[in-house]
C-alpha cells in the first residue's frame, strides 16, 4: 500500500505541475510583450502524455520470476521546469554547454507486489544533476540522489539521440555507485534478515525508442540491462547478476511533422486544479 500511495502522490504532484506549467501564467514561459497590444506572445512548449506496460526480472529468491506494472508518463519542457516520464525537476543554472538541475525521480523496486505493499518498494529519489552537453544530441550527466531514508547513490551517464524520419532512438550507458545502506535496503532485503553488504558500483546499458505513427500519436519502447557489482550479486537474497526491464506503450506528443509554432498570442491567466486519490 505504501508503494502505491507513493506512486499516486508522485503522479498527483506531476499532474499539478504540468497543468499549472502549460496553462498558467509563469515566468517559466518564453514570452515577449507586444508593445501595440495588451496581449503577450508565448512560445509553444514541448509536451507529451503516455501510458504503457513495464516488466522487470525479479532477481530475488522470493515470489514470481517477473514483476509487471502499468505506468503513466508525463513530458513537458519549459525554460526552467521540466517533466520527463517519471522524472521532474527545475533547471536552476544553464549556460552554454552546462546545465544544473534539482530533480525527483520514481525508482522501481522490483520485488513481488505482496512485499511491496508491506515494505514500500517503489520510491522517489531526490537530488541534483550536472549536465554537460557535448552537442545538441549527446549528453554527459553527473547525479547525486537519495531516497527518503538517506540511502544514497550516484550516477555517471552518457546518452546520444539518433533521429531519422519518424524514428527516434536514444541509447545510453550508466555507471552507478551505491552506498552500503542503499545495497542493504534494496538488495540484501534488510527487512528479511540482518545481512549487511558493502557499497559498490554497477553498470547499465539501455535504449529509449519513440516512433511516430500519425498526428500526435507515438509508439514508445524501452529496454535496459544492469550488471550488478560483486558485493550485491553475493547477497543471499539475490539469485542473478543481472537486472533487466522492458517497457512498451503509446503516447501523445507534439507532431514532429508539423512546423512548431514560434509564438502563441493569449492573455495571461491562472488555472488551479485539485485532486484527491486513495
Tab-separated table of C-alpha atoms in Angstrom:
chain	number	residue	atom	x	y	z
A	1	UNK	CA	0.000	0.000	0.000
A	2	UNK	CA	2.845	2.378	0.784
A	3	UNK	CA	4.342	1.843	-2.654
A	4	UNK	CA	1.014	2.517	-4.311
A	5	UNK	CA	0.487	5.663	-2.249
A	6	UNK	CA	3.970	6.933	-3.135
A	7	UNK	CA	3.251	6.353	-6.811
A	8	UNK	CA	-0.136	8.102	-6.634
A	9	UNK	CA	1.424	11.015	-4.743
A	10	UNK	CA	4.160	11.434	-7.374
A	11	UNK	CA	1.697	11.348	-10.257
A	12	UNK	CA	-0.574	13.864	-8.456
A	13	UNK	CA	2.332	16.260	-7.969
A	14	UNK	CA	3.477	15.823	-11.573
A	15	UNK	CA	-0.051	16.425	-12.895
A	16	UNK	CA	-0.419	19.585	-10.822
A	17	UNK	CA	2.918	20.967	-12.021
A	18	UNK	CA	2.059	20.009	-15.595
A	19	UNK	CA	-1.323	21.771	-15.571
A	20	UNK	CA	-0.017	24.932	-13.955
A	21	UNK	CA	3.034	24.999	-16.214
A	22	UNK	CA	1.226	24.696	-19.539
A	23	UNK	CA	-1.867	26.749	-18.729
A	24	UNK	CA	-0.811	29.182	-16.062
A	25	UNK	CA	0.911	32.484	-16.148
A	26	UNK	CA	4.518	31.642	-15.293
A	27	UNK	CA	7.976	33.061	-15.584
A	28	UNK	CA	8.951	29.688	-16.963
A	29	UNK	CA	7.218	30.513	-20.276
A	30	UNK	CA	9.238	32.106	-23.053
A	31	UNK	CA	7.309	35.250	-23.917
A	32	UNK	CA	7.743	38.755	-25.200
A	33	UNK	CA	5.325	41.638	-24.768
A	34	UNK	CA	3.558	43.105	-27.772
A	35	UNK	CA	4.023	46.861	-27.451
A	36	UNK	CA	0.896	47.586	-29.504
A	37	UNK	CA	-1.445	45.217	-27.681
A	38	UNK	CA	-2.413	44.118	-24.211
A	39	UNK	CA	-1.795	40.518	-25.243
A	40	UNK	CA	1.531	38.753	-24.789
A	41	UNK	CA	3.220	36.301	-27.114
A	42	UNK	CA	4.321	32.885	-25.869
A	43	UNK	CA	6.485	30.207	-27.437
A	44	UNK	CA	4.850	26.791	-27.840
A	45	UNK	CA	6.232	24.292	-25.334
A	46	UNK	CA	7.179	20.660	-25.836
A	47	UNK	CA	4.643	18.379	-24.169
A	48	UNK	CA	3.518	14.762	-24.034
A	49	UNK	CA	1.464	12.205	-22.118
A	50	UNK	CA	1.812	8.434	-22.330
A	51	UNK	CA	0.910	5.129	-20.732
A	52	UNK	CA	2.375	1.670	-21.078
A	53	UNK	CA	3.267	-1.636	-19.514
A	54	UNK	CA	6.544	-2.352	-17.755
A	55	UNK	CA	8.002	-5.755	-16.952
A	56	UNK	CA	11.162	-6.454	-14.964
A	57	UNK	CA	13.068	-9.540	-13.872
A	58	UNK	CA	12.729	-10.444	-10.201
A	59	UNK	CA	16.309	-11.204	-9.139
A	60	UNK	CA	15.334	-12.291	-5.613
A	61	UNK	CA	14.560	-15.758	-4.267
A	62	UNK	CA	11.009	-14.778	-3.331
A	63	UNK	CA	7.861	-14.565	-5.427
A	64	UNK	CA	7.422	-14.827	-9.193
A	65	UNK	CA	10.199	-14.525	-11.769
A	66	UNK	CA	8.948	-11.160	-13.068
A	67	UNK	CA	7.197	-8.013	-11.850
A	68	UNK	CA	4.669	-6.183	-14.046
A	69	UNK	CA	3.093	-2.758	-13.719
A	70	UNK	CA	1.073	-0.161	-15.646
A	71	UNK	CA	2.977	3.115	-15.868
A	72	UNK	CA	1.626	6.602	-16.763
A	73	UNK	CA	4.165	9.146	-18.028
A	74	UNK	CA	4.154	12.920	-18.457
A	75	UNK	CA	6.508	15.085	-20.511
A	76	UNK	CA	6.995	18.839	-20.576
A	77	UNK	CA	9.990	21.033	-21.375
A	78	UNK	CA	9.962	24.644	-20.257
A	79	UNK	CA	12.718	27.137	-19.772
A	80	UNK	CA	13.107	26.131	-16.117
A	81	UNK	CA	10.665	23.375	-15.185
A	82	UNK	CA	10.568	20.022	-16.932
A	83	UNK	CA	8.875	16.622	-16.775
A	84	UNK	CA	10.485	13.605	-18.406
A	85	UNK	CA	8.453	10.457	-17.888
A	86	UNK	CA	8.834	9.505	-14.225
A	87	UNK	CA	11.232	12.367	-13.570
A	88	UNK	CA	10.641	16.047	-12.943
A	89	UNK	CA	12.792	18.953	-11.919
A	90	UNK	CA	13.963	22.522	-12.087
A	91	UNK	CA	16.923	23.890	-14.093
A	92	UNK	CA	18.486	26.496	-11.815
A	93	UNK	CA	21.570	27.101	-13.976
A	94	UNK	CA	22.015	26.971	-17.753
A	95	UNK	CA	24.953	28.447	-19.599
A	96	UNK	CA	26.439	27.354	-22.901
A	97	UNK	CA	27.202	23.629	-22.592
A	98	UNK	CA	26.443	23.281	-18.872
A	99	UNK	CA	23.168	22.791	-17.042
A	100	UNK	CA	22.496	22.207	-13.327
A	101	UNK	CA	19.159	20.904	-12.052
A	102	UNK	CA	17.291	19.762	-8.971
A	103	UNK	CA	15.189	16.693	-9.666
A	104	UNK	CA	12.981	13.943	-8.324
A	105	UNK	CA	12.634	10.519	-9.940
A	106	UNK	CA	10.489	7.472	-9.270
A	107	UNK	CA	12.651	4.339	-8.983
A	108	UNK	CA	11.062	0.910	-9.206
A	109	UNK	CA	11.954	-1.715	-6.611
A	110	UNK	CA	11.202	-4.961	-8.417
A	111	UNK	CA	10.008	-7.307	-5.712
A	112	UNK	CA	6.650	-9.128	-5.734
A	113	UNK	CA	3.606	-6.955	-5.122
A	114	UNK	CA	2.750	-8.528	-1.775
A	115	UNK	CA	6.144	-7.465	-0.433
A	116	UNK	CA	5.902	-4.003	-1.995
A	117	UNK	CA	2.721	-3.370	-0.044
A	118	UNK	CA	4.461	-4.337	3.190
A	119	UNK	CA	7.833	-2.789	2.522
A	120	UNK	CA	7.132	0.362	0.456
A	121	UNK	CA	9.025	-0.837	-2.593
A	122	UNK	CA	8.880	1.855	-5.279
A	123	UNK	CA	10.391	5.068	-4.010
A	124	UNK	CA	11.107	8.654	-5.005
A	125	UNK	CA	14.759	9.674	-5.208
A	126	UNK	CA	15.639	13.354	-4.939
A	127	UNK	CA	18.895	15.110	-5.681
A	128	UNK	CA	20.885	17.172	-8.151
A	129	UNK	CA	22.278	16.733	-11.647
A	130	UNK	CA	25.066	18.467	-13.535
A	131	UNK	CA	24.813	18.005	-17.314
A	132	UNK	CA	27.484	18.659	-19.905
A	133	UNK	CA	26.002	18.950	-23.392
A	134	UNK	CA	28.699	17.687	-25.740
A	135	UNK	CA	26.377	18.673	-28.572
A	136	UNK	CA	22.623	19.015	-29.027
A	137	UNK	CA	22.178	15.219	-29.140
A	138	UNK	CA	24.906	13.931	-26.794
A	139	UNK	CA	24.777	14.488	-23.033
A	140	UNK	CA	27.016	13.554	-20.113
A	141	UNK	CA	25.243	13.587	-16.731
A	142	UNK	CA	26.553	13.533	-13.159
A	143	UNK	CA	23.896	12.853	-10.498
A	144	UNK	CA	23.729	12.504	-6.722
A	145	UNK	CA	20.432	11.132	-5.376
A	146	UNK	CA	18.946	9.815	-2.159
A	147	UNK	CA	15.698	8.197	-1.085
A	148	UNK	CA	13.624	9.332	1.897
A	149	UNK	CA	15.748	7.162	4.202
A	150	UNK	CA	19.042	8.850	3.177
A	151	UNK	CA	20.198	5.816	1.180
A	152	UNK	CA	22.381	7.499	-1.423
A	153	UNK	CA	23.632	6.612	-4.877
A	154	UNK	CA	25.357	8.482	-7.705
A	155	UNK	CA	25.204	8.152	-11.499
A	156	UNK	CA	27.508	8.964	-14.389
A	157	UNK	CA	25.504	8.614	-17.596
A	158	UNK	CA	26.207	9.267	-21.263
A	159	UNK	CA	23.444	9.252	-23.887
A	160	UNK	CA	23.093	10.065	-27.575
A	161	UNK	CA	19.972	10.804	-29.592
A	162	UNK	CA	19.529	9.478	-33.125
A	163	UNK	CA	16.585	10.648	-35.226
A	164	UNK	CA	15.620	9.690	-38.756
A	165	UNK	CA	12.185	10.427	-40.132
A	166	UNK	CA	9.561	9.125	-37.720
A	167	UNK	CA	12.043	7.118	-35.666
A	168	UNK	CA	13.930	8.300	-32.567
A	169	UNK	CA	16.487	6.127	-30.773
A	170	UNK	CA	18.377	7.117	-27.600
A	171	UNK	CA	20.960	4.588	-26.356
A	172	UNK	CA	22.703	5.235	-23.052
A	173	UNK	CA	25.266	3.824	-20.656
A	174	UNK	CA	25.136	4.453	-16.909
A	175	UNK	CA	27.697	3.808	-14.175
A	176	UNK	CA	26.063	3.797	-10.742
A	177	UNK	CA	27.795	3.991	-7.367
A	178	UNK	CA	25.753	2.752	-4.405
A	179	UNK	CA	26.246	3.209	-0.662
A	180	UNK	CA	26.218	0.261	1.741
A	181	UNK	CA	22.894	1.412	3.227
A	182	UNK	CA	21.388	1.556	-0.292
A	183	UNK	CA	22.532	-2.008	-1.006
A	184	UNK	CA	21.331	-3.239	2.391
A	185	UNK	CA	17.819	-1.967	1.744
A	186	UNK	CA	17.347	-2.722	-1.942
A	187	UNK	CA	19.456	-5.868	-2.421
A	188	UNK	CA	20.167	-7.522	0.946
A	189	UNK	CA	16.460	-7.011	1.760
A	190	UNK	CA	17.264	-5.938	5.292
A	191	UNK	CA	13.692	-6.436	6.489
A	192	UNK	CA	14.070	-10.223	5.910
A	193	UNK	CA	17.303	-10.587	7.884
A	194	UNK	CA	20.362	-8.878	9.304
A	195	UNK	CA	22.756	-9.376	6.390
A	196	UNK	CA	24.828	-6.303	5.559
A	197	UNK	CA	26.677	-5.768	2.277
A	198	UNK	CA	29.203	-3.192	1.149
A	199	UNK	CA	28.669	-0.326	-1.232
A	200	UNK	CA	29.771	-0.809	-4.810
A	201	UNK	CA	29.255	0.004	-8.467
A	202	UNK	CA	27.107	-1.438	-11.243
A	203	UNK	CA	26.742	-0.854	-14.980
A	204	UNK	CA	23.602	-0.320	-17.029
A	205	UNK	CA	23.103	-0.179	-20.796
A	206	UNK	CA	19.794	0.554	-22.439
A	207	UNK	CA	17.818	2.479	-25.018
A	208	UNK	CA	14.614	4.515	-25.307
A	209	UNK	CA	12.671	4.331	-28.560
A	210	UNK	CA	9.916	6.530	-29.980
A	211	UNK	CA	8.127	6.021	-33.305
A	212	UNK	CA	5.671	8.497	-34.838
A	213	UNK	CA	2.512	6.819	-36.092
A	214	UNK	CA	0.133	9.597	-37.101
A	215	UNK	CA	-0.657	13.138	-35.992
A	216	UNK	CA	0.168	13.310	-32.261
A	217	UNK	CA	0.214	9.532	-31.687
A	218	UNK	CA	3.507	7.742	-30.972
A	219	UNK	CA	4.670	4.272	-30.027
A	220	UNK	CA	7.128	4.119	-27.123
A	221	UNK	CA	9.569	1.453	-26.035
A	222	UNK	CA	12.494	0.984	-23.676
A	223	UNK	CA	14.893	-1.818	-22.797
A	224	UNK	CA	17.756	-1.935	-20.307
A	225	UNK	CA	20.159	-4.381	-18.658
A	226	UNK	CA	22.149	-3.808	-15.478
A	227	UNK	CA	25.145	-5.848	-14.335
A	228	UNK	CA	25.272	-5.880	-10.552
A	229	UNK	CA	28.531	-5.428	-8.667
A	230	UNK	CA	30.213	-8.263	-6.806
A	231	UNK	CA	29.006	-7.188	-3.363
A	232	UNK	CA	25.366	-7.138	-4.488
A	233	UNK	CA	25.480	-10.354	-6.515
A	234	UNK	CA	26.832	-12.221	-3.473
A	235	UNK	CA	23.906	-11.208	-1.261
A	236	UNK	CA	21.938	-14.207	-0.004
A	237	UNK	CA	18.619	-12.924	-1.352
A	238	UNK	CA	19.960	-12.259	-4.879
A	239	UNK	CA	19.806	-15.088	-7.428
A	240	UNK	CA	21.139	-13.309	-10.551
A	241	UNK	CA	23.983	-10.983	-11.533
A	242	UNK	CA	21.711	-9.171	-13.995
A	243	UNK	CA	18.692	-6.909	-13.782
A	244	UNK	CA	16.558	-6.404	-16.892
A	245	UNK	CA	13.449	-4.394	-17.694
A	246	UNK	CA	11.318	-3.569	-20.728
A	247	UNK	CA	8.584	-1.030	-21.449
A	248	UNK	CA	6.069	-0.659	-24.293
A	249	UNK	CA	3.326	1.920	-24.608
A	250	UNK	CA	1.627	4.689	-26.555
A	251	UNK	CA	1.781	8.438	-26.127
A	252	UNK	CA	0.574	11.777	-27.443
A	253	UNK	CA	3.246	14.391	-28.219
A	254	UNK	CA	3.815	17.438	-30.380
A	255	UNK	CA	3.625	16.319	-34.006
A	256	UNK	CA	7.207	16.347	-35.283
A	257	UNK	CA	5.946	16.694	-38.864
A	258	UNK	CA	4.248	19.995	-38.161
A	259	UNK	CA	6.179	23.219	-38.096
A	260	UNK	CA	6.452	24.258	-34.450
A	261	UNK	CA	4.605	27.498	-33.752
A	262	UNK	CA	7.179	30.012	-32.607
A	263	UNK	CA	4.686	32.137	-30.738
A	264	UNK	CA	1.160	31.896	-29.420
A	265	UNK	CA	-0.771	35.028	-28.508
A	266	UNK	CA	-3.047	34.891	-25.492
A	267	UNK	CA	-3.920	36.908	-22.456
A	268	UNK	CA	-2.245	35.709	-19.256
A	269	UNK	CA	-4.401	33.715	-16.861
A	270	UNK	CA	-4.048	31.370	-13.913
A	271	UNK	CA	-5.741	27.979	-13.601
A	272	UNK	CA	-5.693	25.956	-10.395
A	273	UNK	CA	-6.652	22.306	-10.023
A	274	UNK	CA	-7.092	19.946	-7.125
A	275	UNK	CA	-7.420	16.187	-6.934
A	276	UNK	CA	-7.704	13.511	-4.271
A	277	UNK	CA	-6.850	9.833	-4.597
A	278	UNK	CA	-6.946	6.929	-2.173
